[in-house]
C-alpha positions as YAML, in Angstrom:
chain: A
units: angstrom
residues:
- id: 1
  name: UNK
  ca: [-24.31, 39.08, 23.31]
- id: 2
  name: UNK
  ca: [-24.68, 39.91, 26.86]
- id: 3
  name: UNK
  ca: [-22.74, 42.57, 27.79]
- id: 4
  name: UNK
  ca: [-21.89, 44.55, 31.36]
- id: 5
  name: UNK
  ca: [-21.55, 48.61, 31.17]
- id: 6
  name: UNK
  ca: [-19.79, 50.21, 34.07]
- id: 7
  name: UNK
  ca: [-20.49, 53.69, 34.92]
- id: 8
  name: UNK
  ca: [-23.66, 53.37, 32.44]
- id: 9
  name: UNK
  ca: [-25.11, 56.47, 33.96]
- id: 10
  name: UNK
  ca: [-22.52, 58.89, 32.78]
- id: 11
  name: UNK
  ca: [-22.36, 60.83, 29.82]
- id: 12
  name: UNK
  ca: [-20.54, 58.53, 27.26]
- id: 13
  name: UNK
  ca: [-21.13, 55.26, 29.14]
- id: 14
  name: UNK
  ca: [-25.29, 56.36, 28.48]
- id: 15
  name: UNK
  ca: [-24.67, 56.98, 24.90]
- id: 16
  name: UNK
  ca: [-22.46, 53.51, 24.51]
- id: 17
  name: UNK
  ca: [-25.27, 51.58, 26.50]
- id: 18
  name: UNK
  ca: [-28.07, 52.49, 24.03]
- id: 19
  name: UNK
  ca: [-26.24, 52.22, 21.35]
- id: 20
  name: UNK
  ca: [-25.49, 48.17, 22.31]
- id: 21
  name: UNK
  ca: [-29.01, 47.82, 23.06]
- id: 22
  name: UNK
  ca: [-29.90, 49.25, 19.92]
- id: 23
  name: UNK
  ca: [-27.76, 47.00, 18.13]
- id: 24
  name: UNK
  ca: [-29.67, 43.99, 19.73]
- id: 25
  name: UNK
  ca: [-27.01, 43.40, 22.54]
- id: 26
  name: UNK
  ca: [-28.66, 42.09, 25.84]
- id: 27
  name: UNK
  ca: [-27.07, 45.15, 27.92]
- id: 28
  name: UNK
  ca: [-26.94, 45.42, 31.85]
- id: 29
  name: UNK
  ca: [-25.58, 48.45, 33.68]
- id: 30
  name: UNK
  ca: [-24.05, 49.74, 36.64]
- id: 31
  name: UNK
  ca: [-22.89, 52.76, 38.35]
- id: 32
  name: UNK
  ca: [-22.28, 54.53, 41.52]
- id: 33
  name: UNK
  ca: [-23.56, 57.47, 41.14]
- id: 34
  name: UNK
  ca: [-20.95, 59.87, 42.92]
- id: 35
  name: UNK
  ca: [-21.75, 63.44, 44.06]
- id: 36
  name: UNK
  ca: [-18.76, 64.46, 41.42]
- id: 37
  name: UNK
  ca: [-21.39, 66.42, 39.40]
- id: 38
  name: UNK
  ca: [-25.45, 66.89, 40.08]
- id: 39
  name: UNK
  ca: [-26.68, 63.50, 40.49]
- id: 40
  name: UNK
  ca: [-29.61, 64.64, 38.91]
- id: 41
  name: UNK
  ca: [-28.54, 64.40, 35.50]
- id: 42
  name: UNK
  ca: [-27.19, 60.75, 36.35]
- id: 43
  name: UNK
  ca: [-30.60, 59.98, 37.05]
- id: 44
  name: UNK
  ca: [-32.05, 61.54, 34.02]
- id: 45
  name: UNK
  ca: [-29.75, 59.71, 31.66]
- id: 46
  name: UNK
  ca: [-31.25, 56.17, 33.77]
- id: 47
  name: UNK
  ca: [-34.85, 57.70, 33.24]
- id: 48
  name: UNK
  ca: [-33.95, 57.77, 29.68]
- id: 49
  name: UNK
  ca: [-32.13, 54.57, 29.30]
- id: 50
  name: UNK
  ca: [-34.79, 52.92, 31.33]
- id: 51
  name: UNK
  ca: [-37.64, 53.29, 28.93]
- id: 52
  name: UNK
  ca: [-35.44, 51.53, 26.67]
- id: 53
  name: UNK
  ca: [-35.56, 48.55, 28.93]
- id: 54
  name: UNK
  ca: [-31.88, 49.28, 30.30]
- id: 55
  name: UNK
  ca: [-31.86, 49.17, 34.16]
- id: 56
  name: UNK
  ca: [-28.59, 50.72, 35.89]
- id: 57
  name: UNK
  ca: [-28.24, 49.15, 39.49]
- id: 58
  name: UNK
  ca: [-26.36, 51.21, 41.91]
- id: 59
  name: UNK
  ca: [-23.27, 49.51, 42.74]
- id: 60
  name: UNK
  ca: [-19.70, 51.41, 43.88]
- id: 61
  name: UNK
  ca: [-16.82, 48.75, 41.77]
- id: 62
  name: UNK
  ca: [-14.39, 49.62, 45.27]
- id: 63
  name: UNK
  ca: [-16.94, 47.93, 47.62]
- id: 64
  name: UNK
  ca: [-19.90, 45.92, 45.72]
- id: 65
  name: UNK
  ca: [-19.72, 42.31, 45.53]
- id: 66
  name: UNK
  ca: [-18.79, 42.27, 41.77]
- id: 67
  name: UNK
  ca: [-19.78, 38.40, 41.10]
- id: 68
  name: UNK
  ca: [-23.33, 39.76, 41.04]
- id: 69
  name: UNK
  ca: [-22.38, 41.55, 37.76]
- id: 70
  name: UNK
  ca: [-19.44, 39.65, 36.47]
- id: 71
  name: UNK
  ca: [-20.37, 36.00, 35.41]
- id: 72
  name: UNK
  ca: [-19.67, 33.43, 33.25]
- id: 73
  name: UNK
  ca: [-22.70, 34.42, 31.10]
- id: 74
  name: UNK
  ca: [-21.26, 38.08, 30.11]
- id: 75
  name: UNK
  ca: [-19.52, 38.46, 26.84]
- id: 76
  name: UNK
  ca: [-18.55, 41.34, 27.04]
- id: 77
  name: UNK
  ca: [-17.59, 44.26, 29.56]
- id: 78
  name: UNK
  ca: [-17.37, 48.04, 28.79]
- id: 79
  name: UNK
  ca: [-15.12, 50.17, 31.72]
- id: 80
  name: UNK
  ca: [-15.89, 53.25, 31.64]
- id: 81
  name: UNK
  ca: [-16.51, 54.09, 35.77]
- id: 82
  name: UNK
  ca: [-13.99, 56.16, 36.90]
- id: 83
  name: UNK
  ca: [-13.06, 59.61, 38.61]
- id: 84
  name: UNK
  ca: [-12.75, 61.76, 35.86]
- id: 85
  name: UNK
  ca: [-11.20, 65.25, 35.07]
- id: 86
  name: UNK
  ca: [-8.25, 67.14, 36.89]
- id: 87
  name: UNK
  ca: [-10.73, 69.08, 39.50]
- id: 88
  name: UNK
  ca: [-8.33, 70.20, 41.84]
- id: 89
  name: UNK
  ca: [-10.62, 69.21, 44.77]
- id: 90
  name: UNK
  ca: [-10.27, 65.74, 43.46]
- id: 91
  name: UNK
  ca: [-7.69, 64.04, 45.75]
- id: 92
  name: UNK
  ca: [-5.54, 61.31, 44.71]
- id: 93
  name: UNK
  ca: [-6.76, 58.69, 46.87]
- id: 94
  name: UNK
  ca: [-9.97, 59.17, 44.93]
- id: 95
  name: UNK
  ca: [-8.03, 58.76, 41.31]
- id: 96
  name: UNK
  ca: [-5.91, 55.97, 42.95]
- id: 97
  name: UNK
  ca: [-9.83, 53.84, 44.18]
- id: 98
  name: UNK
  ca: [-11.89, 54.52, 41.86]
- id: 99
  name: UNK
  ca: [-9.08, 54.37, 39.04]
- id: 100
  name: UNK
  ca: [-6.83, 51.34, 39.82]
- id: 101
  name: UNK
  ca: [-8.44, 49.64, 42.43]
- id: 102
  name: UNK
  ca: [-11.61, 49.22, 41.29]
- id: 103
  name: UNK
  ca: [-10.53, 48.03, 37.93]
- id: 104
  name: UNK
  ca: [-8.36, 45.82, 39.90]
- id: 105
  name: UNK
  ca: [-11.21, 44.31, 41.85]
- id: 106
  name: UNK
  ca: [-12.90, 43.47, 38.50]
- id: 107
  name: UNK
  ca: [-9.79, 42.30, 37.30]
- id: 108
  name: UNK
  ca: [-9.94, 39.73, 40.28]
- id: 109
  name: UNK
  ca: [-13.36, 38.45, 39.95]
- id: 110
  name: UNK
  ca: [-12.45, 37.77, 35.94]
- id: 111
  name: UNK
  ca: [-9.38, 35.52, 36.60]
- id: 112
  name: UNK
  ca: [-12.08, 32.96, 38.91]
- id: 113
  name: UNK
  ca: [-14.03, 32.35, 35.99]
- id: 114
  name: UNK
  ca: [-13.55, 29.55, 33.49]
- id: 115
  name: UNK
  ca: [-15.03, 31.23, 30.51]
- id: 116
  name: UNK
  ca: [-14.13, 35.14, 30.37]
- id: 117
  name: UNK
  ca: [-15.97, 38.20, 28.63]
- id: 118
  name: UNK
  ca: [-14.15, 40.41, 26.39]
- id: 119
  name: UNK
  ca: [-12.73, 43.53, 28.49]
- id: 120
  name: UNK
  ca: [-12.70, 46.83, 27.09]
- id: 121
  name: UNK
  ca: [-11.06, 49.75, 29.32]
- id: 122
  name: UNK
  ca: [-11.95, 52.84, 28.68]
- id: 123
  name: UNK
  ca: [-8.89, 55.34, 28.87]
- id: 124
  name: UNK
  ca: [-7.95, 58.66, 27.78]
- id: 125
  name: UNK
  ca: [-5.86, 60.95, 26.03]
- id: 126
  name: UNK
  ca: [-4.22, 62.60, 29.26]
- id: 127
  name: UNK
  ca: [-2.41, 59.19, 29.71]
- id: 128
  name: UNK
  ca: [-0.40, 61.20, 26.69]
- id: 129
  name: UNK
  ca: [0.16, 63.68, 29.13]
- id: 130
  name: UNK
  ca: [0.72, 67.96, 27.88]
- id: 131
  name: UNK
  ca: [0.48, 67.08, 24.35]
- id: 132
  name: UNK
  ca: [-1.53, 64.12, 23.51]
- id: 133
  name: UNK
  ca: [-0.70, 64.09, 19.41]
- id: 134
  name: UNK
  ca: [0.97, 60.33, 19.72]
- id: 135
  name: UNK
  ca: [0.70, 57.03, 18.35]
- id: 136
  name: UNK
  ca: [-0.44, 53.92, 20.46]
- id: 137
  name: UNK
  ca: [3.27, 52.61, 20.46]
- id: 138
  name: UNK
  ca: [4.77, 56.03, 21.57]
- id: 139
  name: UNK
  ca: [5.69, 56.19, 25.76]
- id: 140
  name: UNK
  ca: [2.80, 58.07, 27.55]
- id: 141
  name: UNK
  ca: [3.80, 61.24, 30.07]
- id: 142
  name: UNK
  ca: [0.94, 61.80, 31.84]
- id: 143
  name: UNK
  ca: [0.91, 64.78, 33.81]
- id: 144
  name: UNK
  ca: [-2.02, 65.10, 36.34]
- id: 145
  name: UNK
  ca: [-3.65, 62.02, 38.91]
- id: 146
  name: UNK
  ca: [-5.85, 61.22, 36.25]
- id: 147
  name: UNK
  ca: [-3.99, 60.71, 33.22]
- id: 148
  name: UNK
  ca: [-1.48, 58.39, 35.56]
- id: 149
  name: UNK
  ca: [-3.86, 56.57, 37.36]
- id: 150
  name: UNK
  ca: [-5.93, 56.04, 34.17]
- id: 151
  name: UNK
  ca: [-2.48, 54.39, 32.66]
- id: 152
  name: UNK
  ca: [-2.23, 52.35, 35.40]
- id: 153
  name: UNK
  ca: [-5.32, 51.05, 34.89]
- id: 154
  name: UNK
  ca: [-4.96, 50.53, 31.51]
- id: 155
  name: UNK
  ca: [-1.78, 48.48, 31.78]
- id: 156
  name: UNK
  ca: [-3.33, 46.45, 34.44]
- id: 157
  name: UNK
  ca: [-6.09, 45.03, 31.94]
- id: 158
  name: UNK
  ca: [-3.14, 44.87, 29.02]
- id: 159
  name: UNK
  ca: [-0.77, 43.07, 31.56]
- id: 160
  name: UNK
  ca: [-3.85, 40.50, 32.04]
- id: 161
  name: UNK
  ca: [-3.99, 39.97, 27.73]
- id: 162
  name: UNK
  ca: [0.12, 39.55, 28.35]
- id: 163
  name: UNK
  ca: [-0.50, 36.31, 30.20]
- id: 164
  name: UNK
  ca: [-3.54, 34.87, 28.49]
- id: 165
  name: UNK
  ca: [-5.44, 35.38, 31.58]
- id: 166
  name: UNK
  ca: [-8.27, 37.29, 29.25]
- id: 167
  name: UNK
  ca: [-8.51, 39.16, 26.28]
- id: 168
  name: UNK
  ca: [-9.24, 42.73, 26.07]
- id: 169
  name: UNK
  ca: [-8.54, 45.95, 24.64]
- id: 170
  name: UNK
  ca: [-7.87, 49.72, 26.12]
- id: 171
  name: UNK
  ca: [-9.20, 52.69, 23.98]
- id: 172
  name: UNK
  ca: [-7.47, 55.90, 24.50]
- id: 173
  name: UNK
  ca: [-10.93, 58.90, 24.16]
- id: 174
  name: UNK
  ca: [-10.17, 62.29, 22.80]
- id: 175
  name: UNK
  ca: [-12.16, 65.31, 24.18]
- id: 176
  name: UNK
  ca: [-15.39, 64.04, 23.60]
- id: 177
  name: UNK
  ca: [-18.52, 66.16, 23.75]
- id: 178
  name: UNK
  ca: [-22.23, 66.20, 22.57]
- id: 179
  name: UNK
  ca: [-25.64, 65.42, 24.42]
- id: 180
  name: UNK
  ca: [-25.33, 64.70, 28.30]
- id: 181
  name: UNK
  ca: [-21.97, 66.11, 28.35]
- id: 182
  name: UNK
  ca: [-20.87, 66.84, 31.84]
- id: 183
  name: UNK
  ca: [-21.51, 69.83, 33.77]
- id: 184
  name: UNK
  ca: [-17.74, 70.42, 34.65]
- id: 185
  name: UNK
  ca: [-16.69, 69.72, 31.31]
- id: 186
  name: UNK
  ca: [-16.22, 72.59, 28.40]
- id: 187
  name: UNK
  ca: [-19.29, 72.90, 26.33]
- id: 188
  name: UNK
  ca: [-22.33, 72.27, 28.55]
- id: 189
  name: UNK
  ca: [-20.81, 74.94, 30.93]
- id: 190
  name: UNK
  ca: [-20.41, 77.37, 28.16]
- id: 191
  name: UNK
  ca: [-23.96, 76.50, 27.00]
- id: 192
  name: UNK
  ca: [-25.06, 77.37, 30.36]
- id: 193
  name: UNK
  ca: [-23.37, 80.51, 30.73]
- id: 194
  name: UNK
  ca: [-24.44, 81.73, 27.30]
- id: 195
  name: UNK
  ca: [-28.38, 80.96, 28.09]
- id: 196
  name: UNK
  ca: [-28.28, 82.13, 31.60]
- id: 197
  name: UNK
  ca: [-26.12, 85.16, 31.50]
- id: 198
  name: UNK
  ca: [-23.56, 83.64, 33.29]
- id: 199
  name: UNK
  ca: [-19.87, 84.14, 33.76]
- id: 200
  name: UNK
  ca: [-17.96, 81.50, 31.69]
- id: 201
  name: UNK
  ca: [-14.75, 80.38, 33.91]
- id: 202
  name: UNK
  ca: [-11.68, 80.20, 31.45]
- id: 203
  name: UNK
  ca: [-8.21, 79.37, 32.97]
- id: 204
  name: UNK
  ca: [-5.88, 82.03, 31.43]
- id: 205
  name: UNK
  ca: [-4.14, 80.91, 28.13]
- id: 206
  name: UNK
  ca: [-6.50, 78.14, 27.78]
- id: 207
  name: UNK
  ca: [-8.08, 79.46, 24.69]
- id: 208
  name: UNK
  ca: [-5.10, 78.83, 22.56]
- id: 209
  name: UNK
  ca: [-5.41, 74.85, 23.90]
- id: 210
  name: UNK
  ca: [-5.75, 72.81, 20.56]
- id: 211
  name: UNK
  ca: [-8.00, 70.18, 21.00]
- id: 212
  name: UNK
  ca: [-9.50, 67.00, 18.87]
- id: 213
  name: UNK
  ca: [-13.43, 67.67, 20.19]
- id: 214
  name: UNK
  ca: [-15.17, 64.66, 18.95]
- id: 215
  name: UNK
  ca: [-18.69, 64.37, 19.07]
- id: 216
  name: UNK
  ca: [-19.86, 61.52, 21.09]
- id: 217
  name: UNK
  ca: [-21.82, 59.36, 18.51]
- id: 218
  name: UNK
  ca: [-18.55, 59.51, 16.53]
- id: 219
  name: UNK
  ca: [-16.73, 58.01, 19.53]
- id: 220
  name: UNK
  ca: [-19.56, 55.81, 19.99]
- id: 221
  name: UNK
  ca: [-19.19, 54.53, 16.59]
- id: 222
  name: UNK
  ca: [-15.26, 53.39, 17.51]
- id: 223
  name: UNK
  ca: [-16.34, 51.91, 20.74]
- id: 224
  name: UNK
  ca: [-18.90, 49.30, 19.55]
- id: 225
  name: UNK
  ca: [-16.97, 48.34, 16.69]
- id: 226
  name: UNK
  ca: [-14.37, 46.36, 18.46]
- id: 227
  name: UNK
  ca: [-16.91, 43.55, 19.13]
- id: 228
  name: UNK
  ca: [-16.55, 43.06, 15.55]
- id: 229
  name: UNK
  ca: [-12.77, 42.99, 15.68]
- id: 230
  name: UNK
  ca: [-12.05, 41.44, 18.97]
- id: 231
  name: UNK
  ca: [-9.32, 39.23, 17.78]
- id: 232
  name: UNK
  ca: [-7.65, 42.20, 16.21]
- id: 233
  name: UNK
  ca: [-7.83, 44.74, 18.88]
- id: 234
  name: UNK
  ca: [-7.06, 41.91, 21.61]
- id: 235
  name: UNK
  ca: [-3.89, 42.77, 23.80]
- id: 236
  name: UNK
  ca: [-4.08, 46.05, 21.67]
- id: 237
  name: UNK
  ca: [-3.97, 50.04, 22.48]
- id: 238
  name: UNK
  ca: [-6.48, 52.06, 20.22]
- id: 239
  name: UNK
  ca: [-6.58, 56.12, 20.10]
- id: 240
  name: UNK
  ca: [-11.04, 57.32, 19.01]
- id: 241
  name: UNK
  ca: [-10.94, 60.75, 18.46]
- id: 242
  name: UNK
  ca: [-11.24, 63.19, 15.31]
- id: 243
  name: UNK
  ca: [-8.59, 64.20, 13.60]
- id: 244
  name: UNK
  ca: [-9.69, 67.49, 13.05]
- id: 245
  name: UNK
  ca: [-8.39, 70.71, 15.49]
- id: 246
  name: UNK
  ca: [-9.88, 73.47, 17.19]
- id: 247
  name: UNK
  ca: [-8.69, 76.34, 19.55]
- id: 248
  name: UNK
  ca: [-11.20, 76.52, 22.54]
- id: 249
  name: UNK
  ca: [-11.54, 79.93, 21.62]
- id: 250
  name: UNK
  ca: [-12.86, 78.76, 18.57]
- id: 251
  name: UNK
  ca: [-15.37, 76.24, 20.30]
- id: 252
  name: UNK
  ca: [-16.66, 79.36, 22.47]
- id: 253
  name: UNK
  ca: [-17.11, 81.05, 19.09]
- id: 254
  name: UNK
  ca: [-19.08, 78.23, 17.75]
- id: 255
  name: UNK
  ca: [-21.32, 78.39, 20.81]
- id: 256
  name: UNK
  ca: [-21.97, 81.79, 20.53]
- id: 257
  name: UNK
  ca: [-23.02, 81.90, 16.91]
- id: 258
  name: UNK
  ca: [-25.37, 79.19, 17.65]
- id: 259
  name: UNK
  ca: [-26.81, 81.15, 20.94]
- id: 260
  name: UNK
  ca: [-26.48, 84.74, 19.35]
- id: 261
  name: UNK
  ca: [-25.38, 85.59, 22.09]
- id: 262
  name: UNK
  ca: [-21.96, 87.02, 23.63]
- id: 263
  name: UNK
  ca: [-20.10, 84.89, 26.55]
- id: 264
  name: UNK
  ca: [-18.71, 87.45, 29.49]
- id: 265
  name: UNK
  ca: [-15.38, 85.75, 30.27]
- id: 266
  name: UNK
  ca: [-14.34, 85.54, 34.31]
- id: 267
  name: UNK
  ca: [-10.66, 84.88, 34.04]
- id: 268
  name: UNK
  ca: [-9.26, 82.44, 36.36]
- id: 269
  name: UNK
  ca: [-5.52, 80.84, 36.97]
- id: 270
  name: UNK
  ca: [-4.21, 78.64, 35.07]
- id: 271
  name: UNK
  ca: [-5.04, 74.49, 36.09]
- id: 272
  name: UNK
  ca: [-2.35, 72.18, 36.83]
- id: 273
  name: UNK
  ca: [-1.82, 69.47, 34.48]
- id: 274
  name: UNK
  ca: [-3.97, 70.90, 31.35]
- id: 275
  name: UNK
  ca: [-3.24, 69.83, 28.00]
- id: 276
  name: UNK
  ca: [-2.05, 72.19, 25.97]
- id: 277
  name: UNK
  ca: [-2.78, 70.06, 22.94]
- id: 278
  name: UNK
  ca: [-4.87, 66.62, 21.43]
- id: 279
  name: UNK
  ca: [-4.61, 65.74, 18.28]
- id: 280
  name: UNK
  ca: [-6.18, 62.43, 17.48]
- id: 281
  name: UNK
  ca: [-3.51, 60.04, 15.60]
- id: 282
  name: UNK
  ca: [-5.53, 57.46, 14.71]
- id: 283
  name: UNK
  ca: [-4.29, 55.68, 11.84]
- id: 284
  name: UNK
  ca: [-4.43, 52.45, 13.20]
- id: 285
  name: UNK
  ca: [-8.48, 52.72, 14.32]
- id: 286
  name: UNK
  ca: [-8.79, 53.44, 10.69]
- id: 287
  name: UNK
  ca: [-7.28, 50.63, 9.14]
- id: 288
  name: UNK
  ca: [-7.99, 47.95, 11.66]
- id: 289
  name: UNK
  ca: [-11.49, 49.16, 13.02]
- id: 290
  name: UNK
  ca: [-12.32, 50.96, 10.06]
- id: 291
  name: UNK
  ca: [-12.94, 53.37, 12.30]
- id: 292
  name: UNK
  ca: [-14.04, 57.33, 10.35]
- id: 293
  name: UNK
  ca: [-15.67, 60.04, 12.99]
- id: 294
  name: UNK
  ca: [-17.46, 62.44, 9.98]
- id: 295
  name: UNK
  ca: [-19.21, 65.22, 12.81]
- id: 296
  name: UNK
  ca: [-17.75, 68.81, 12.43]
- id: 297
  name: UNK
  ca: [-17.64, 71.04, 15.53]
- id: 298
  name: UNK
  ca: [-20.54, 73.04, 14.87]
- id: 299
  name: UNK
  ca: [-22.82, 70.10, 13.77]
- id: 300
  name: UNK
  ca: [-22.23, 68.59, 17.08]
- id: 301
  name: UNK
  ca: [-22.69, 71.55, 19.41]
- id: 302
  name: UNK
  ca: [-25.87, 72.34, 17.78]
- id: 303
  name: UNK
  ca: [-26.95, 68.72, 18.57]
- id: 304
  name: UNK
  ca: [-25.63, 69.56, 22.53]
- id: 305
  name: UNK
  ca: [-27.22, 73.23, 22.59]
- id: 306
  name: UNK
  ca: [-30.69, 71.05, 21.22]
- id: 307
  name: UNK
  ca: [-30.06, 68.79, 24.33]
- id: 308
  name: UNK
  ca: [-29.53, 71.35, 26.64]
- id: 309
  name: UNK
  ca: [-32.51, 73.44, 26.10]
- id: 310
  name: UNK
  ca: [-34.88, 70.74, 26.36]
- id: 311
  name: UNK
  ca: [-32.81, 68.83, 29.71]
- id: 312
  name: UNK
  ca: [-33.14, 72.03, 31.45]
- id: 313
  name: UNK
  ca: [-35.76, 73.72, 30.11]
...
């Protein structure tokens, strides 16, 4: 199949692209490589998908012309370009264009074409919004720009599969982590700040958050298996995540024990529209995607400390 990655640069749109490819999928990629976090490690995840024979062209979804990348001869498409996270120098007009309007604009250039690929959006568990332990048919109360632009989103490429204008799928990802992992995001920072005898930022009573951290080949393994299912998973909402809990203050313990090290904790306020909980319900990926994520936490983060070391060595 051919088959279009957006946002191919980033952490689990890199892992997702090599995985296709790997499965024999003819894979092109693009991304726009925002200054939201170090460029830098954008590029190295091209470097590495490159010498796999995957190029990622530079394209912004708000601006490009998008019928260079979306054709009649793509299969498939995998969303995952977006602005991610609930930085709180992350205005809303940036959630709202990169979020909504740019799926919008792909949205647009899909509806010209006679025969149309396969859509799958990428969303998230923050469309659940404080406590993300729901099923797919429970109502969504996001809390933060994100999690309600990234519903809008979603319901934009599900109101599409209402009216037989194409099919497509949205899967809701739970805390993923692992290998290229973001700098902003949990682990790589605490990684960081145990091997460089740094100051680990924790907003205050965030190390009682529960959270479903799911190693990214595991979510990998959800996201390539719709093409095998697309006439299930059409019109259909699917939660990838691990079903298994843990306190981020037992995630900073896990990182520790793999460093032997201790983490000095800076204390900082608590962040607007944090989750206090994600718990992966995901009953119906099992029995319709036969979908099974088998990587405990510390498995995983030794993979990611492994990845670190070398990246930034």
């Amino acid at each position: 199949m051919k088959i279009l990655v957006t946002g191919a640069a980033g952490f689990i749109g890199s892992h997702t692209a090599e995985r296709l490819h790997a499965l024999g999928h003819e894979v092109s990629a693009i991304d726009n490589f925002s200054s939201y976090y170090d460029i830098s490690l954008k590029q190295k995840n091209t470097e590495t998908l490159a010498r796999q024979g995957i190029i990622v062209a530079k394209a912004d979804l708000r601006f490009a012309d998008l019928s260079a990348y979306i054709s009649e001869d793509i299969d498939a498409i995998f969303h995952f370009a977006a602005q991610p996270g609930i930085a709180a120098d992350s205005t809303f007009e940036s959630y709202f264009s990169n979020n909504i309007q740019a799926t919008q604009r792909m949205l647009d250039v899909i509806e010209t074409l006679e025969k149309k690929p396969f859509f799958v959006n990428i969303a998230t568990s923050s469309i659940y919004g404080l406590h993300a332990t729901l099923t797919e048919s429970e109502a969504p109360l996001p809390a933060s720009w994100y999690g309600v632009t990234k519903l809008a989103a979603e319901q934009l490429v599900l109101g599409y599969t209402r009216r037989n204008l194409l099919r497509g799928t949205s899967l809701r990802l739970y805390s993923v982590y692992g290998p290229r992992e973001r700098p902003d995001k949990l682990y790589t920072r605490l990684i960081d700040c145990g091997l460089n005898n740094k100051p680990f930022p924790l907003y205050e009573g965030s190390e009682k958050h529960l959270r479903s951290f799911t190693y990214v080949q595991d979510i990998v393994d959800g996201i390539v298996s719709v093409l095998e299912h697309q006439e299930v998973c059409n019109a259909e909402i699917f939660n990838l995540g691990t079903e298994e809990e843990n306190t981020t203050a037992t995630g900073i313990a896990t990182v520790e024990e793999i460093l032997g090290t201790k983490i000095s904790i800076q204390s900082h306020p608590p962040r607007p529209g944090d989750q206090s909980r994600t718990k992966a319900n995901i009953d119906k990926a099992r029995k319709l995607l036969d979908y099974n994520p088998k990587t405990g936490l510390k498995e995983g983060l030794e993979a990611q400390v492994a990845w670190f070391r070398d990246t930034f060595k």
